[in-house]
Tab-separated table of C-alpha atoms in Angstrom:
chain	number	residue	atom	x	y	z
A	761	MET	CA	10.220	6.861	-17.203
A	762	PRO	CA	11.798	3.323	-16.953
A	763	ALA	CA	8.947	2.212	-14.686
A	764	ALA	CA	6.390	2.801	-17.401
A	765	SER	CA	7.805	0.063	-19.632
A	766	ARG	CA	6.933	-2.541	-16.962
A	767	ILE	CA	3.238	-1.506	-16.833
A	768	PRO	CA	1.190	-3.515	-19.339
A	769	THR	CA	-0.917	-1.319	-21.644
A	770	GLU	CA	-3.729	-3.817	-22.031
A	771	GLY	CA	-5.193	-6.734	-20.155
A	772	GLY	CA	-5.986	-10.368	-21.029
A	773	GLU	CA	-4.130	-13.619	-21.106
A	774	ARG	CA	-0.418	-13.401	-21.622
A	775	ASP	CA	2.167	-16.196	-21.330
A	776	GLY	CA	-0.532	-18.332	-19.524
A	777	ARG	CA	-1.143	-15.557	-17.003
A	778	ARG	CA	-4.137	-13.311	-16.491
A	779	THR	CA	-3.201	-9.651	-16.689
A	780	SER	CA	-5.468	-6.968	-15.342
A	781	VAL	CA	-4.727	-3.267	-15.760
A	782	LEU	CA	-6.014	-0.192	-14.032
A	783	SER	CA	-4.709	3.156	-15.227
A	784	ALA	CA	-6.176	6.448	-13.983
A	785	SER	CA	-5.236	10.146	-14.292
A	786	PHE	CA	-6.461	12.991	-12.217
A	787	ALA	CA	-6.561	16.717	-12.907
A	788	LEU	CA	-7.557	19.926	-11.142
A	789	ARG	CA	-10.755	21.534	-12.429
A	790	GLY	CA	-12.260	24.620	-10.652
A	791	GLY	CA	-10.073	23.878	-7.622
A	792	ARG	CA	-11.358	20.330	-7.248
A	793	THR	CA	-9.637	16.994	-8.146
A	794	MET	CA	-11.362	15.196	-10.983
A	795	LEU	CA	-10.958	11.763	-12.501
A	796	GLU	CA	-9.720	12.889	-15.933
A	797	GLY	CA	-9.320	9.485	-17.562
A	798	LYS	CA	-9.174	5.801	-16.830
A	799	TYR	CA	-8.562	2.475	-18.524
A	800	GLN	CA	-9.327	-0.777	-16.745
A	801	THR	CA	-9.667	-4.476	-17.579
A	802	ALA	CA	-11.425	-7.192	-15.584
A	803	PRO	CA	-11.492	-8.137	-12.793
A	804	VAL	CA	-10.261	-4.741	-11.226
A	805	LYS	CA	-11.871	-1.389	-11.659
A	806	ILE	CA	-12.560	1.948	-9.909
A	807	ALA	CA	-15.914	1.151	-8.508
A	808	LYS	CA	-16.753	4.691	-7.317
A	809	THR	CA	-15.262	8.051	-6.623
A	810	PHE	CA	-16.270	10.438	-3.824
A	811	ASP	CA	-15.740	14.197	-3.833
A	812	THR	CA	-14.812	14.760	-0.160
A	813	PRO	CA	-14.119	18.138	1.333
A	814	HIS	CA	-10.316	17.967	0.970
A	815	GLU	CA	-9.598	15.308	-1.722
A	816	LEU	CA	-11.147	12.944	-4.247
A	817	ALA	CA	-11.519	9.431	-2.865
A	818	ALA	CA	-11.518	6.386	-5.131
A	819	ILE	CA	-12.411	2.825	-4.237
A	820	VAL	CA	-10.816	0.002	-6.215
A	821	MET	CA	-12.919	-3.134	-6.679
A	822	ASP	CA	-11.723	-6.665	-7.448
A	823	ALA	CA	-14.637	-8.672	-8.962
A	824	SER	CA	-12.736	-12.022	-8.541
A	825	PRO	CA	-12.315	-14.140	-5.429
A	826	GLY	CA	-8.818	-12.777	-5.131
A	827	MET	CA	-5.455	-13.167	-6.800
A	828	LEU	CA	-4.770	-16.631	-8.175
A	829	ALA	CA	-1.570	-18.259	-9.288
A	830	GLY	CA	-0.331	-16.486	-12.415
A	831	ASP	CA	-2.422	-13.431	-11.946
A	832	ARG	CA	-0.771	-10.101	-12.581
A	833	TYR	CA	-2.360	-6.770	-11.618
A	834	ALA	CA	-0.865	-3.471	-12.857
A	835	PHE	CA	-2.011	-0.180	-11.353
A	836	ASP	CA	-0.929	3.224	-12.797
A	837	TRP	CA	-1.803	6.356	-11.003
A	838	THR	CA	-1.021	9.864	-12.507
A	839	LEU	CA	-1.778	12.998	-10.438
A	840	ALA	CA	-1.508	16.459	-12.094
A	841	ALA	CA	-0.113	19.427	-10.184
A	842	GLY	CA	-2.247	20.415	-7.120
A	843	THR	CA	-4.537	17.346	-7.014
A	844	ARG	CA	-5.325	15.313	-3.940
A	845	LEU	CA	-6.305	11.683	-4.129
A	846	TYR	CA	-7.177	9.051	-1.516
A	847	VAL	CA	-7.308	5.451	-2.789
A	848	THR	CA	-8.578	2.353	-0.961
A	849	ASN	CA	-10.261	-0.918	-1.901
A	850	GLN	CA	-13.406	-2.711	-0.878
A	851	SER	CA	-11.941	-5.680	0.973
A	852	TYR	CA	-8.719	-7.629	1.857
A	853	THR	CA	-6.338	-8.483	-1.013
A	854	LYS	CA	-6.544	-12.314	-0.905
A	855	VAL	CA	-3.756	-14.291	-2.443
A	856	HIS	CA	-4.694	-17.928	-3.125
A	857	PRO	CA	-2.404	-20.943	-3.137
A	858	CYS	CA	0.266	-21.011	-5.853
A	859	LYS	CA	1.932	-24.086	-7.226
A	860	PRO	CA	5.698	-24.068	-7.205
A	861	GLY	CA	7.078	-21.968	-9.915
A	862	THR	CA	3.980	-19.703	-10.020
A	863	ALA	CA	3.105	-16.501	-8.238
A	864	ALA	CA	0.566	-13.679	-8.134
A	865	GLU	CA	2.046	-10.242	-8.987
A	866	LEU	CA	1.071	-6.670	-8.255
A	867	THR	CA	2.912	-3.686	-9.746
A	868	GLN	CA	2.034	-0.136	-9.009
A	869	ARG	CA	3.291	3.197	-10.374
A	870	PHE	CA	2.456	6.577	-8.820
A	871	VAL	CA	3.430	9.753	-10.727
A	872	VAL	CA	2.656	12.706	-8.303
A	873	GLY	CA	2.880	16.158	-9.833
A	874	GLU	CA	4.049	19.412	-8.226
A	875	GLY	CA	2.130	20.008	-5.003
A	876	ALA	CA	-0.140	17.043	-5.520
A	877	CYS	CA	-0.896	14.458	-2.782
A	878	ALA	CA	-1.462	10.671	-3.309
A	879	GLN	CA	-2.620	8.548	-0.390
A	880	SER	CA	-2.807	4.843	-0.841
A	881	MET	CA	-4.610	3.264	2.194
A	882	MET	CA	-5.617	-0.197	1.032
A	883	GLU	CA	-7.140	-2.946	3.178
A	884	PRO	CA	-4.826	-5.670	4.503
A	885	MET	CA	-3.135	-8.445	2.478
A	886	MET	CA	-4.153	-11.999	3.348
A	887	LEU	CA	-1.776	-14.700	2.179
A	888	TYR	CA	-3.376	-18.150	2.021
A	889	LYS	CA	-1.421	-21.370	2.523
A	890	ASP	CA	1.168	-21.869	-0.247
A	891	ALA	CA	0.587	-18.343	-1.580
A	892	ASP	CA	3.436	-16.698	-3.442
A	893	PHE	CA	3.011	-12.947	-3.746
A	894	ARG	CA	5.347	-10.498	-5.518
A	895	SER	CA	4.694	-6.765	-5.221
A	896	ALA	CA	6.626	-3.786	-6.712
A	897	THR	CA	5.613	-0.127	-6.147
A	898	GLU	CA	7.425	2.759	-7.913
A	899	VAL	CA	6.811	6.459	-6.974
A	900	GLU	CA	7.885	9.569	-8.890
A	901	LEU	CA	7.497	12.834	-6.918
A	902	GLY	CA	7.494	16.393	-8.106
A	903	PRO	CA	8.373	19.499	-6.073
A	904	GLY	CA	6.094	19.778	-3.017
A	905	ALA	CA	4.326	16.530	-3.866
A	906	VAL	CA	3.279	14.097	-1.163
A	907	TRP	CA	2.883	10.324	-1.360
A	908	MET	CA	1.703	8.227	1.558
A	909	GLN	CA	0.907	4.487	1.732
A	910	SER	CA	-0.159	2.077	4.512
A	911	GLU	CA	0.107	-1.759	4.235
A	912	VAL	CA	-0.926	-4.445	6.669
A	913	LEU	CA	0.096	-8.081	6.264
A	914	CYS	CA	-1.857	-11.010	7.675
A	915	PRO	CA	-0.074	-14.379	8.138
A	916	GLY	CA	-2.958	-16.445	6.822
A	917	ARG	CA	-6.498	-17.561	7.794
A	918	LEU	CA	-5.905	-18.021	11.480
A	919	LEU	CA	-9.262	-19.620	12.085
A	920	ARG	CA	-8.357	-22.336	9.617
A	921	GLY	CA	-4.995	-22.952	11.198
A	922	GLU	CA	-3.011	-21.100	8.608
A	923	SER	CA	-0.215	-19.079	10.285
A	924	PHE	CA	2.838	-18.340	8.062
A	925	LEU	CA	2.084	-21.241	5.825
A	926	TYR	CA	2.430	-19.067	2.712
A	927	ARG	CA	5.429	-19.811	0.437
A	928	ARG	CA	6.818	-16.360	-0.253
A	929	LEU	CA	6.301	-12.619	0.082
A	930	ASP	CA	8.468	-10.290	-1.907
A	931	ASN	CA	7.567	-6.660	-1.462
A	932	ARG	CA	9.610	-3.864	-3.055
A	933	LEU	CA	9.286	-0.055	-2.937
A	934	THR	CA	11.256	2.545	-4.969
A	935	VAL	CA	10.693	6.304	-4.560
A	936	ARG	CA	12.219	8.942	-6.847
A	937	TYR	CA	12.224	12.698	-6.362
A	938	GLY	CA	12.824	14.711	-9.575
A	939	GLY	CA	13.955	11.472	-11.233
A	940	GLU	CA	16.614	10.747	-8.556
A	941	PRO	CA	16.173	7.588	-6.390
A	942	ILE	CA	15.775	8.649	-2.790
A	943	PHE	CA	14.487	5.379	-1.211
A	944	ARG	CA	14.468	1.678	-1.850
A	945	SER	CA	13.244	-1.073	0.340
A	946	ARG	CA	12.636	-4.833	0.022
A	947	GLN	CA	10.730	-7.120	2.351
A	948	LEU	CA	11.359	-10.763	1.606
A	949	VAL	CA	9.545	-13.308	3.819
A	950	LEU	CA	10.183	-17.039	3.415
A	951	PRO	CA	8.414	-18.616	6.409
A	952	ALA	CA	9.690	-22.100	5.730
A	953	GLN	CA	13.273	-20.863	5.684
A	954	GLN	CA	13.293	-18.092	8.307
A	955	ARG	CA	13.019	-18.076	12.113
A	956	LEU	CA	10.293	-15.596	12.309
A	957	ALA	CA	9.536	-16.248	15.948
A	958	ALA	CA	13.170	-15.798	16.994
A	959	PRO	CA	14.085	-13.042	19.557
A	960	GLY	CA	14.601	-9.777	17.638
A	961	ALA	CA	12.432	-10.940	14.743
A	962	TRP	CA	8.631	-11.098	14.933
A	963	GLU	CA	8.690	-13.151	18.217
A	964	ASP	CA	5.022	-13.814	19.158
A	965	MET	CA	3.540	-11.149	16.899
A	966	THR	CA	1.543	-12.370	13.916
A	967	HIS	CA	0.662	-9.248	11.886
A	968	THR	CA	2.891	-6.532	10.596
A	969	GLY	CA	2.172	-3.130	9.044
A	970	THR	CA	4.093	-0.323	7.418
A	971	PHE	CA	3.413	3.284	6.777
A	972	HIS	CA	5.525	5.455	4.413
A	973	ALA	CA	5.296	9.188	3.688
A	974	PHE	CA	7.580	10.983	1.181
A	975	SER	CA	7.770	14.673	0.354
A	976	ASP	CA	10.295	17.403	0.246
A	977	ARG	CA	8.069	19.088	2.870
A	978	ILE	CA	8.699	16.342	5.496
A	979	THR	CA	10.778	17.560	8.490
A	980	PRO	CA	11.555	16.294	12.015
A	981	ALA	CA	8.249	17.890	13.106
A	982	GLU	CA	6.274	15.227	11.182
A	983	LEU	CA	8.322	12.535	12.981
A	984	VAL	CA	7.633	14.042	16.383
A	985	ALA	CA	3.845	14.085	15.526
A	986	VAL	CA	3.855	10.525	14.289
A	987	ARG	CA	5.746	9.201	17.344
A	988	ALA	CA	3.244	10.939	19.610
A	989	ALA	CA	0.332	9.366	17.768
A	990	LEU	CA	1.895	5.896	17.926
A	991	GLU	CA	2.686	6.211	21.634
A	992	ALA	CA	-0.889	7.315	22.390
A	993	GLY	CA	-2.327	4.282	20.585
A	994	ALA	CA	0.071	1.562	21.555
A	995	GLY	CA	-1.881	0.102	24.482
A	996	ASP	CA	-0.769	-2.291	27.155
A	997	GLY	CA	-0.931	-6.043	27.884
A	998	PRO	CA	-1.345	-8.827	25.301
A	999	ALA	CA	-3.092	-6.660	22.804
A	1000	ALA	CA	-0.315	-4.065	22.693
A	1001	ILE	CA	1.109	-2.852	19.378
A	1002	VAL	CA	4.911	-2.506	18.989
A	1003	ALA	CA	5.781	0.286	16.553
A	1004	GLY	CA	8.594	2.552	15.675
A	1005	ALA	CA	9.076	5.496	13.282
A	1006	SER	CA	12.127	7.252	11.776
A	1007	LEU	CA	13.070	9.627	8.993
A	1008	THR	CA	14.511	8.135	5.905
A	1009	TYR	CA	17.767	9.238	4.214
A	1010	ARG	CA	15.966	11.980	2.323
A	1011	HIS	CA	12.431	13.429	2.115
A	1012	GLY	CA	10.762	10.573	3.902
A	1013	LEU	CA	9.334	9.023	7.024
A	1014	ALA	CA	8.765	5.287	7.684
A	1015	VAL	CA	6.763	3.425	10.340
A	1016	LEU	CA	6.995	-0.282	11.122
A	1017	ALA	CA	4.454	-1.927	13.471
A	1018	ALA	CA	3.664	-5.384	14.687
A	1019	GLY	CA	0.709	-6.806	16.511
A	1020	ARG	CA	-1.744	-9.733	16.682
A	1021	THR	CA	-4.745	-8.435	14.814
A	1022	ALA	CA	-5.115	-6.588	11.442
A	1023	TRP	CA	-7.668	-4.029	12.794
A	1024	GLN	CA	-5.312	-2.840	15.504
A	1025	LEU	CA	-2.509	-2.252	13.002
A	1026	GLN	CA	-4.899	-0.463	10.672
A	1027	ARG	CA	-5.920	1.774	13.567
A	1028	THR	CA	-2.318	2.401	14.505
A	1029	LEU	CA	-1.260	3.242	10.944
A	1030	HIS	CA	-4.322	5.419	10.466
A	1031	ALA	CA	-3.216	7.475	13.477
A	1032	ALA	CA	0.269	7.888	11.984
A	1033	TRP	CA	-1.230	8.924	8.667
A	1034	SER	CA	-3.608	11.360	10.297
A	1035	ALA	CA	-0.702	12.950	12.186
A	1036	VAL	CA	1.149	13.571	8.925
A	1037	ARG	CA	-1.912	15.012	7.292
A	1038	HIS	CA	-2.382	17.456	10.139
A	1039	SER	CA	1.252	18.338	10.467
A	1040	LEU	CA	1.743	19.076	6.729
A	1041	ASP	CA	-1.585	20.539	5.752
A	1042	GLY	CA	-3.630	21.042	8.921
A	1043	LEU	CA	-6.231	18.553	7.702
A	1044	PRO	CA	-8.421	16.476	10.086
A	1045	PRO	CA	-8.455	12.647	10.203
A	1046	PHE	CA	-10.341	11.020	7.296
A	1047	ALA	CA	-11.718	7.502	6.580
A	1048	LEU	CA	-14.238	6.078	4.167
A	1049	HIS	CA	-14.287	2.750	6.069
A	1050	GLN	CA	-15.433	2.832	9.675
A	1051	ARG	CA	-13.174	0.794	12.071
């Protein structure tokens, strides 16, 4: 696949940048999802896997203080037919200040085989003052496969007076079904150049979150379930969450939410994810981290 050529095959220092690779493959053995193989280079690794009742859960650990200027992380996840995987990490993804002309980069590739299910539910991203973060995720779906991802963005360390003081966020997502592109999105945030507080933009909200679900099994029934879950958890008053959901052009569902705290958005997106899990497969809510 074209995406594979952009995933480094080994870590280390390249072009003055620190490259860290995590590549993992999963297979079905005796009806259970197993970690079949992995390759990882410091500072990221799969810290532990858990065999839960309905899927294998994997926790990604970053042994460094966070992503520094010039860091490049490359994650590659391959799921064989029929497997189910839940991926999360131990703590926030922290992006440290970057000098002009430098950035921290994260590339991810998910290859989800026939009837498999990949769920990427990472902790929020925290962009420090002067951070420059570039992220690109590519997904390849087989027939009956499901891919879901939740992301929460924090504007900075608010208790230190950092609010939208990062330099740049460039976040891209591409989804293919049977090799054909069915979805592309790009979120480009340049706080110094954009009027984020303008009416119709983020206004007085500080945190944003997205949830995406893609599968040829997604129908309007999943959208109804997600909207009901969002409405039930929106709340009232100054702590309210603003959220909306819609079907994508083909085989997908997208949720965009905004609020004033990361934990509220995590709870909201978790409700959306739980609604899709139940609607598609009749599975109960699930979480390794307690909110």
